[in-house]
PDB file of C-alpha atoms and ligand atoms in Angstrom:
ATOM      1  CA  MET T   1     -13.442 -19.796   2.776  1.00  0.00           C
ATOM      2  CA  ILE T   2     -10.241 -17.839   2.126  1.00  0.00           C
ATOM      3  CA  ALA T   3      -7.662 -19.843   0.169  1.00  0.00           C
ATOM      4  CA  THR T   4      -4.442 -18.642   1.757  1.00  0.00           C
ATOM      5  CA  VAL T   5      -4.000 -16.633   4.900  1.00  0.00           C
ATOM      6  CA  GLU T   6      -0.933 -15.267   6.612  1.00  0.00           C
ATOM      7  CA  PRO T   7      -0.317 -16.607  10.131  1.00  0.00           C
ATOM      8  CA  ALA T   8      -0.970 -14.354  13.121  1.00  0.00           C
ATOM      9  CA  ALA T   9      -0.546 -14.370  16.873  1.00  0.00           C
ATOM     10  CA  ILE T  10      -2.882 -12.471  19.183  1.00  0.00           C
ATOM     11  CA  LEU T  11      -1.298 -11.050  22.353  1.00  0.00           C
ATOM     12  CA  ILE T  12      -3.507 -10.401  25.377  1.00  0.00           C
ATOM     13  CA  SER T  13      -3.194  -9.557  29.048  1.00  0.00           C
ATOM     14  CA  GLY T  14      -6.748  -9.865  30.370  1.00  0.00           C
ATOM     15  CA  ARG T  15     -10.362 -10.585  29.529  1.00  0.00           C
ATOM     16  CA  GLY T  16      -9.776 -10.968  25.789  1.00  0.00           C
ATOM     17  CA  SER T  17     -13.029  -9.568  24.414  1.00  0.00           C
ATOM     18  CA  ASN T  18     -11.294  -8.111  21.341  1.00  0.00           C
ATOM     19  CA  MET T  19      -9.494 -11.417  20.823  1.00  0.00           C
ATOM     20  CA  SER T  20     -12.850 -13.206  21.016  1.00  0.00           C
ATOM     21  CA  SER T  21     -14.388 -10.854  18.457  1.00  0.00           C
ATOM     22  CA  ILE T  22     -11.527 -11.668  16.074  1.00  0.00           C
ATOM     23  CA  LEU T  23     -11.925 -15.417  16.661  1.00  0.00           C
ATOM     24  CA  ASP T  24     -15.693 -15.087  16.106  1.00  0.00           C
ATOM     25  CA  LEU T  25     -15.248 -13.478  12.686  1.00  0.00           C
ATOM     26  CA  ALA T  26     -12.404 -15.843  11.774  1.00  0.00           C
ATOM     27  CA  GLU T  27     -14.504 -18.881  12.623  1.00  0.00           C
ATOM     28  CA  ALA T  28     -17.569 -17.538  10.794  1.00  0.00           C
ATOM     29  CA  GLU T  29     -15.538 -16.818   7.666  1.00  0.00           C
ATOM     30  CA  GLY T  30     -13.262 -19.841   7.700  1.00  0.00           C
ATOM     31  CA  TRP T  31      -9.895 -18.221   8.493  1.00  0.00           C
ATOM     32  CA  LEU T  32      -9.538 -19.309  12.114  1.00  0.00           C
ATOM     33  CA  GLY T  33      -6.485 -21.328  11.043  1.00  0.00           C
ATOM     34  CA  ALA T  34      -4.620 -18.037  10.557  1.00  0.00           C
ATOM     35  CA  VAL T  35      -4.569 -17.563  14.323  1.00  0.00           C
ATOM     36  CA  GLN T  36      -1.612 -19.741  15.225  1.00  0.00           C
ATOM     37  CA  LEU T  37      -1.302 -18.665  18.806  1.00  0.00           C
ATOM     38  CA  VAL T  38      -2.851 -16.605  21.586  1.00  0.00           C
ATOM     39  CA  LEU T  39      -0.153 -15.498  24.008  1.00  0.00           C
ATOM     40  CA  SER T  40      -0.556 -13.724  27.329  1.00  0.00           C
ATOM     41  CA  ASN T  41       2.030 -12.055  29.546  1.00  0.00           C
ATOM     42  CA  ARG T  42      -0.273 -12.803  32.506  1.00  0.00           C
ATOM     43  CA  PRO T  43      -0.905 -16.461  33.433  1.00  0.00           C
ATOM     44  CA  ALA T  44      -4.355 -15.637  34.854  1.00  0.00           C
ATOM     45  CA  ALA T  45      -5.669 -13.828  31.757  1.00  0.00           C
ATOM     46  CA  ALA T  46      -9.279 -14.933  31.249  1.00  0.00           C
ATOM     47  CA  GLY T  47      -8.813 -14.760  27.487  1.00  0.00           C
ATOM     48  CA  LEU T  48      -6.513 -17.806  27.547  1.00  0.00           C
ATOM     49  CA  ASP T  49      -9.397 -20.120  28.440  1.00  0.00           C
ATOM     50  CA  LEU T  50     -11.616 -18.490  25.842  1.00  0.00           C
ATOM     51  CA  ALA T  51      -8.981 -19.135  23.173  1.00  0.00           C
ATOM     52  CA  SER T  52      -8.266 -22.732  24.134  1.00  0.00           C
ATOM     53  CA  GLY T  53     -12.025 -23.331  24.273  1.00  0.00           C
ATOM     54  CA  ARG T  54     -12.047 -22.405  20.575  1.00  0.00           C
ATOM     55  CA  GLY T  55      -9.228 -24.848  19.834  1.00  0.00           C
ATOM     56  CA  VAL T  56      -6.570 -22.146  19.426  1.00  0.00           C
ATOM     57  CA  ALA T  57      -3.096 -22.838  20.830  1.00  0.00           C
ATOM     58  CA  THR T  58      -2.187 -20.700  23.835  1.00  0.00           C
ATOM     59  CA  ALA T  59       1.034 -19.746  25.578  1.00  0.00           C
ATOM     60  CA  VAL T  60       2.140 -17.667  28.554  1.00  0.00           C
ATOM     61  CA  LEU T  61       5.282 -15.573  28.725  1.00  0.00           C
ATOM     62  CA  ASP T  62       5.150 -14.092  32.220  1.00  0.00           C
ATOM     63  CA  HIS T  63       6.897 -10.701  32.237  1.00  0.00           C
ATOM     64  CA  ARG T  64       7.410 -11.000  36.011  1.00  0.00           C
ATOM     65  CA  SER T  65       9.771 -13.932  35.528  1.00  0.00           C
ATOM     66  CA  PHE T  66      12.196 -11.547  33.787  1.00  0.00           C
ATOM     67  CA  GLY T  67      12.561  -9.362  36.848  1.00  0.00           C
ATOM     68  CA  ARG T  68      12.286  -5.636  37.238  1.00  0.00           C
ATOM     69  CA  GLY T  69      14.183  -3.470  34.801  1.00  0.00           C
ATOM     70  CA  ASN T  70      14.603  -6.269  32.302  1.00  0.00           C
ATOM     71  CA  ARG T  71      12.143  -5.099  29.711  1.00  0.00           C
ATOM     72  CA  ALA T  72      14.541  -5.738  26.821  1.00  0.00           C
ATOM     73  CA  ALA T  73      14.986  -9.391  27.831  1.00  0.00           C
ATOM     74  CA  PHE T  74      11.207  -9.885  27.859  1.00  0.00           C
ATOM     75  CA  ASP T  75      10.924  -8.203  24.451  1.00  0.00           C
ATOM     76  CA  ALA T  76      13.661 -10.402  23.003  1.00  0.00           C
ATOM     77  CA  ALA T  77      12.101 -13.587  24.427  1.00  0.00           C
ATOM     78  CA  LEU T  78       8.712 -12.593  23.036  1.00  0.00           C
ATOM     79  CA  ALA T  79      10.175 -11.944  19.592  1.00  0.00           C
ATOM     80  CA  GLU T  80      11.979 -15.299  19.703  1.00  0.00           C
ATOM     81  CA  ARG T  81       8.746 -17.097  20.661  1.00  0.00           C
ATOM     82  CA  LEU T  82       6.762 -15.531  17.828  1.00  0.00           C
ATOM     83  CA  LEU T  83       9.507 -15.945  15.243  1.00  0.00           C
ATOM     84  CA  ALA T  84       9.676 -19.632  16.213  1.00  0.00           C
ATOM     85  CA  ALA T  85       5.917 -19.856  15.636  1.00  0.00           C
ATOM     86  CA  LYS T  86       6.555 -18.298  12.184  1.00  0.00           C
ATOM     87  CA  VAL T  87       3.785 -15.745  12.551  1.00  0.00           C
ATOM     88  CA  ARG T  88       3.673 -12.857  10.130  1.00  0.00           C
ATOM     89  CA  TRP T  89       1.216 -10.675  12.030  1.00  0.00           C
ATOM     90  CA  VAL T  90       1.264  -9.712  15.693  1.00  0.00           C
ATOM     91  CA  VAL T  91      -2.147  -8.554  16.904  1.00  0.00           C
ATOM     92  CA  LEU T  92      -2.094  -6.714  20.224  1.00  0.00           C
ATOM     93  CA  ALA T  93      -5.506  -6.999  21.866  1.00  0.00           C
ATOM     94  CA  GLY T  94      -5.425  -5.505  25.330  1.00  0.00           C
ATOM     95  CA  PHE T  95      -1.746  -6.429  25.715  1.00  0.00           C
ATOM     96  CA  MET T  96      -0.636  -4.237  28.593  1.00  0.00           C
ATOM     97  CA  ARG T  97       3.079  -4.037  27.893  1.00  0.00           C
ATOM     98  CA  ILE T  98       4.993  -1.327  26.095  1.00  0.00           C
ATOM     99  CA  LEU T  99       7.152  -3.027  23.486  1.00  0.00           C
ATOM    100  CA  GLY T 100      10.623  -1.695  22.766  1.00  0.00           C
ATOM    101  CA  SER T 101      12.710  -1.851  19.625  1.00  0.00           C
ATOM    102  CA  ASP T 102      14.020  -5.360  20.468  1.00  0.00           C
ATOM    103  CA  PHE T 103      10.522  -6.561  19.741  1.00  0.00           C
ATOM    104  CA  VAL T 104       9.261  -4.028  17.241  1.00  0.00           C
ATOM    105  CA  SER T 105      12.232  -4.198  14.838  1.00  0.00           C
ATOM    106  CA  PRO T 106      11.834  -7.835  13.728  1.00  0.00           C
ATOM    107  CA  PHE T 107       8.097  -7.282  13.160  1.00  0.00           C
ATOM    108  CA  ALA T 108       8.190  -3.693  11.870  1.00  0.00           C
ATOM    109  CA  GLY T 109       5.020  -2.867   9.926  1.00  0.00           C
ATOM    110  CA  ARG T 110       3.383  -6.129  11.007  1.00  0.00           C
ATOM    111  CA  ILE T 111       2.234  -5.302  14.550  1.00  0.00           C
ATOM    112  CA  LEU T 112      -1.353  -4.104  14.993  1.00  0.00           C
ATOM    113  CA  ASN T 113      -2.907  -2.538  18.073  1.00  0.00           C
ATOM    114  CA  ILE T 114      -6.332  -1.293  19.073  1.00  0.00           C
ATOM    115  CA  HIS T 115      -6.439   1.726  21.326  1.00  0.00           C
ATOM    116  CA  PRO T 116      -9.608   3.018  22.999  1.00  0.00           C
ATOM    117  CA  SER T 117      -9.452   6.637  21.853  1.00  0.00           C
ATOM    118  CA  LEU T 118      -9.386   8.655  18.662  1.00  0.00           C
ATOM    119  CA  LEU T 119      -5.617   8.894  18.390  1.00  0.00           C
ATOM    120  CA  PRO T 120      -3.671  11.092  18.459  1.00  0.00           C
ATOM    121  CA  ARG T 121      -6.019  12.235  21.239  1.00  0.00           C
ATOM    122  CA  HIS T 122      -5.516  10.428  24.540  1.00  0.00           C
ATOM    123  CA  PRO T 123      -2.619   8.029  24.091  1.00  0.00           C
ATOM    124  CA  GLY T 124      -1.851   5.935  27.186  1.00  0.00           C
ATOM    125  CA  LEU T 125      -4.248   4.856  29.927  1.00  0.00           C
ATOM    126  CA  HIS T 126      -7.641   6.011  31.305  1.00  0.00           C
ATOM    127  CA  THR T 127      -8.752   7.240  27.901  1.00  0.00           C
ATOM    128  CA  HIS T 128     -12.490   7.306  28.603  1.00  0.00           C
ATOM    129  CA  GLN T 129     -12.192   9.438  31.729  1.00  0.00           C
ATOM    130  CA  ARG T 130      -9.748  11.714  29.942  1.00  0.00           C
ATOM    131  CA  ALA T 131     -12.182  12.185  27.038  1.00  0.00           C
ATOM    132  CA  LEU T 132     -14.886  13.141  29.568  1.00  0.00           C
ATOM    133  CA  ASP T 133     -12.567  15.458  31.477  1.00  0.00           C
ATOM    134  CA  ALA T 134     -11.556  17.179  28.241  1.00  0.00           C
ATOM    135  CA  GLY T 135     -15.207  17.796  27.331  1.00  0.00           C
ATOM    136  CA  ASP T 136     -14.853  15.853  24.058  1.00  0.00           C
ATOM    137  CA  SER T 137     -18.102  15.600  22.104  1.00  0.00           C
ATOM    138  CA  GLU T 138     -16.950  12.429  20.380  1.00  0.00           C
ATOM    139  CA  HIS T 139     -14.724   9.547  21.305  1.00  0.00           C
ATOM    140  CA  GLY T 140     -13.893   6.174  19.809  1.00  0.00           C
ATOM    141  CA  CYS T 141     -11.178   3.703  18.999  1.00  0.00           C
ATOM    142  CA  THR T 142      -8.197   3.451  16.685  1.00  0.00           C
ATOM    143  CA  VAL T 143      -6.419   0.549  15.037  1.00  0.00           C
ATOM    144  CA  HIS T 144      -2.844   1.443  14.261  1.00  0.00           C
ATOM    145  CA  LEU T 145       0.498  -0.025  13.328  1.00  0.00           C
ATOM    146  CA  VAL T 146       2.846  -0.233  16.297  1.00  0.00           C
ATOM    147  CA  ASP T 147       6.202   1.478  16.371  1.00  0.00           C
ATOM    148  CA  ASP T 148       8.356   2.054  19.438  1.00  0.00           C
ATOM    149  CA  THR T 149       6.462   5.172  20.521  1.00  0.00           C
ATOM    150  CA  LEU T 150       3.499   4.982  22.920  1.00  0.00           C
ATOM    151  CA  ASP T 151       0.342   4.565  20.785  1.00  0.00           C
ATOM    152  CA  GLY T 152       2.113   6.615  18.123  1.00  0.00           C
ATOM    153  CA  GLY T 153       2.329   4.445  15.000  1.00  0.00           C
ATOM    154  CA  PRO T 154       0.494   5.080  11.723  1.00  0.00           C
ATOM    155  CA  ILE T 155      -3.300   4.960  11.909  1.00  0.00           C
ATOM    156  CA  LEU T 156      -5.165   2.331   9.882  1.00  0.00           C
ATOM    157  CA  ALA T 157      -8.797   2.810  10.926  1.00  0.00           C
ATOM    158  CA  GLN T 158     -10.993   4.560  13.461  1.00  0.00           C
ATOM    159  CA  ALA T 159     -14.566   4.265  14.702  1.00  0.00           C
ATOM    160  CA  ARG T 160     -16.380   7.135  16.425  1.00  0.00           C
ATOM    161  CA  VAL T 161     -19.081   7.296  19.052  1.00  0.00           C
ATOM    162  CA  PRO T 162     -20.839  10.316  20.571  1.00  0.00           C
ATOM    163  CA  VAL T 163     -20.177  11.338  24.153  1.00  0.00           C
ATOM    164  CA  LEU T 164     -23.670  11.610  25.636  1.00  0.00           C
ATOM    165  CA  PRO T 165     -24.949  13.720  28.527  1.00  0.00           C
ATOM    166  CA  GLY T 166     -24.665  11.769  31.780  1.00  0.00           C
ATOM    167  CA  ASP T 167     -21.917   9.469  30.484  1.00  0.00           C
ATOM    168  CA  ASP T 168     -19.427   8.151  32.995  1.00  0.00           C
ATOM    169  CA  ALA T 169     -16.228   6.362  32.020  1.00  0.00           C
ATOM    170  CA  ASP T 170     -17.888   2.930  32.180  1.00  0.00           C
ATOM    171  CA  ALA T 171     -20.789   3.913  29.952  1.00  0.00           C
ATOM    172  CA  LEU T 172     -18.440   5.484  27.441  1.00  0.00           C
ATOM    173  CA  ALA T 173     -16.086   2.484  27.533  1.00  0.00           C
ATOM    174  CA  ALA T 174     -18.997   0.131  26.822  1.00  0.00           C
ATOM    175  CA  ARG T 175     -20.101   2.222  23.827  1.00  0.00           C
ATOM    176  CA  VAL T 176     -16.564   2.289  22.445  1.00  0.00           C
ATOM    177  CA  LEU T 177     -16.069  -1.442  23.033  1.00  0.00           C
ATOM    178  CA  VAL T 178     -18.982  -2.281  20.730  1.00  0.00           C
ATOM    179  CA  GLN T 179     -17.127  -0.442  17.972  1.00  0.00           C
ATOM    180  CA  GLU T 180     -13.788  -2.066  18.849  1.00  0.00           C
ATOM    181  CA  HIS T 181     -15.383  -5.467  18.327  1.00  0.00           C
ATOM    182  CA  LEU T 182     -16.537  -4.472  14.846  1.00  0.00           C
ATOM    183  CA  LEU T 183     -13.444  -2.569  13.716  1.00  0.00           C
ATOM    184  CA  TYR T 184     -10.551  -4.735  14.857  1.00  0.00           C
ATOM    185  CA  PRO T 185     -11.674  -8.050  13.324  1.00  0.00           C
ATOM    186  CA  ALA T 186     -12.156  -6.305   9.972  1.00  0.00           C
ATOM    187  CA  VAL T 187      -8.605  -4.928  10.021  1.00  0.00           C
ATOM    188  CA  VAL T 188      -7.101  -8.242  11.159  1.00  0.00           C
ATOM    189  CA  ARG T 189      -8.976 -10.014   8.362  1.00  0.00           C
ATOM    190  CA  SER T 190      -7.360  -7.692   5.811  1.00  0.00           C
ATOM    191  CA  ALA T 191      -3.941  -8.287   7.362  1.00  0.00           C
ATOM    192  CA  VAL T 192      -4.109 -12.084   7.216  1.00  0.00           C
ATOM    193  CA  ARG T 193      -5.531 -11.895   3.694  1.00  0.00           C
ATOM    194  CA  GLY T 194      -2.516  -9.835   2.650  1.00  0.00           C
ATOM    195  CA  SER T 195      -4.636  -6.843   1.637  1.00  0.00           C
ATOM    196  CA  LEU T 196      -4.060  -4.536   4.604  1.00  0.00           C
ATOM    197  CA  SER T 197      -2.298  -1.738   2.742  1.00  0.00           C
ATOM    198  CA  ARG T 198      -4.974  -1.735   0.049  1.00  0.00           C
ATOM    199  CA  ASP T 199      -7.969  -1.951   2.409  1.00  0.00           C
ATOM    200  CA  PHE T 200      -6.635   0.326   5.162  1.00  0.00           C
ATOM    201  CA  PRO T 201      -3.914   2.646   3.818  1.00  0.00           C
ATOM    202  CA  ALA T 202      -1.881   3.856   6.791  1.00  0.00           C
ATOM    203  CA  HIS T 203      -1.481   7.523   7.501  1.00  0.00           C
ATOM    204  CA  SER T 204       0.787   9.092  10.042  1.00  0.00           C
ATOM    205  CA  GLN T 205      -0.650  10.565  13.215  1.00  0.00           C
ATOM    206  CA  ARG T 206       0.977  13.876  12.329  1.00  0.00           C
ATOM    207  CA  GLU T 207      -0.915  14.043   9.014  1.00  0.00           C
ATOM    208  CA  LYS T 208      -4.045  13.102  10.910  1.00  0.00           C
ATOM    209  CA  THR T 209      -3.866  16.203  13.099  1.00  0.00           C
ATOM    210  CA  ALA T 210      -3.037  18.561  10.241  1.00  0.00           C
TER     211      ALA T 210
HETATM  212  C1  GRF Z 301      -9.669  -2.596  25.022  1.00  0.00           C
HETATM  213  O1  GRF Z 301     -10.392  -1.472  25.397  1.00  0.00           O
HETATM  214  C2  GRF Z 301      -8.580  -2.205  24.061  1.00  0.00           C
HETATM  215  O2  GRF Z 301      -8.932  -1.133  23.253  1.00  0.00           O
HETATM  216  C3  GRF Z 301      -7.468  -1.813  24.981  1.00  0.00           C
HETATM  217  O3  GRF Z 301      -7.550  -2.682  26.067  1.00  0.00           O
HETATM  218  C4  GRF Z 301      -8.871  -3.179  26.183  1.00  0.00           C
HETATM  219  C5  GRF Z 301      -8.762  -4.664  26.134  1.00  0.00           C
HETATM  220  O4  GRF Z 301      -9.995  -5.297  26.346  1.00  0.00           O
HETATM  221  N1  GRF Z 301      -6.205  -1.856  24.298  1.00  0.00           N
HETATM  222  P1  GRF Z 301     -10.150  -6.832  25.985  1.00  0.00           P
HETATM  223  O5  GRF Z 301      -9.092  -7.609  26.776  1.00  0.00           O
HETATM  224  O6  GRF Z 301      -9.983  -6.985  24.519  1.00  0.00           O
HETATM  225  O7  GRF Z 301     -11.541  -7.181  26.444  1.00  0.00           O
END
């Protein structure tokens, strides 16, 4: 049992398998109370039921209700919702929205994301197919701090998998997902314990390529 933990919200858009892996570790180790809220921008996200089934509060902020071209209004409403919930950490787990500075600024240095590639390789979508198309011999996932660039914030941790002969994008995605489910809960645990910078010192993506 961890004595004090810093409150977090997990943001999802879909199936929520990374969210579930975080809730699994949190429950096993006694820090589930740190997860104040699971919020989805899609009302039909399967992960919402998984979270409420674990007794975690859920909320929906539907981006479509803000209309086209009103990204900043959605970002501001999201920030307001999470500030009201007094969360310190924002954990993006398959949250399929690009967040602008209206959201990132109030939570600078406290937003985590998991991306299914070895950043800075393959930012954006379709990472597994792109790794195959590029002939990469290894692939993996990255947990990073979020800034207002696409998948460009400082890297905290990575896990690697081999690309095997005969792999298609689904096979590769499944191999990477196993590692996502191990890596992300460990980083989130450090964040809510207040030991993130000690356990996972951030380094910039530029240094990473050097
Ligand atoms: C994961 O592959 C994650 O790396 C990416 O989106 C996917 C979300 O899957 N950001 P899930 O909703 O956690 O199952």
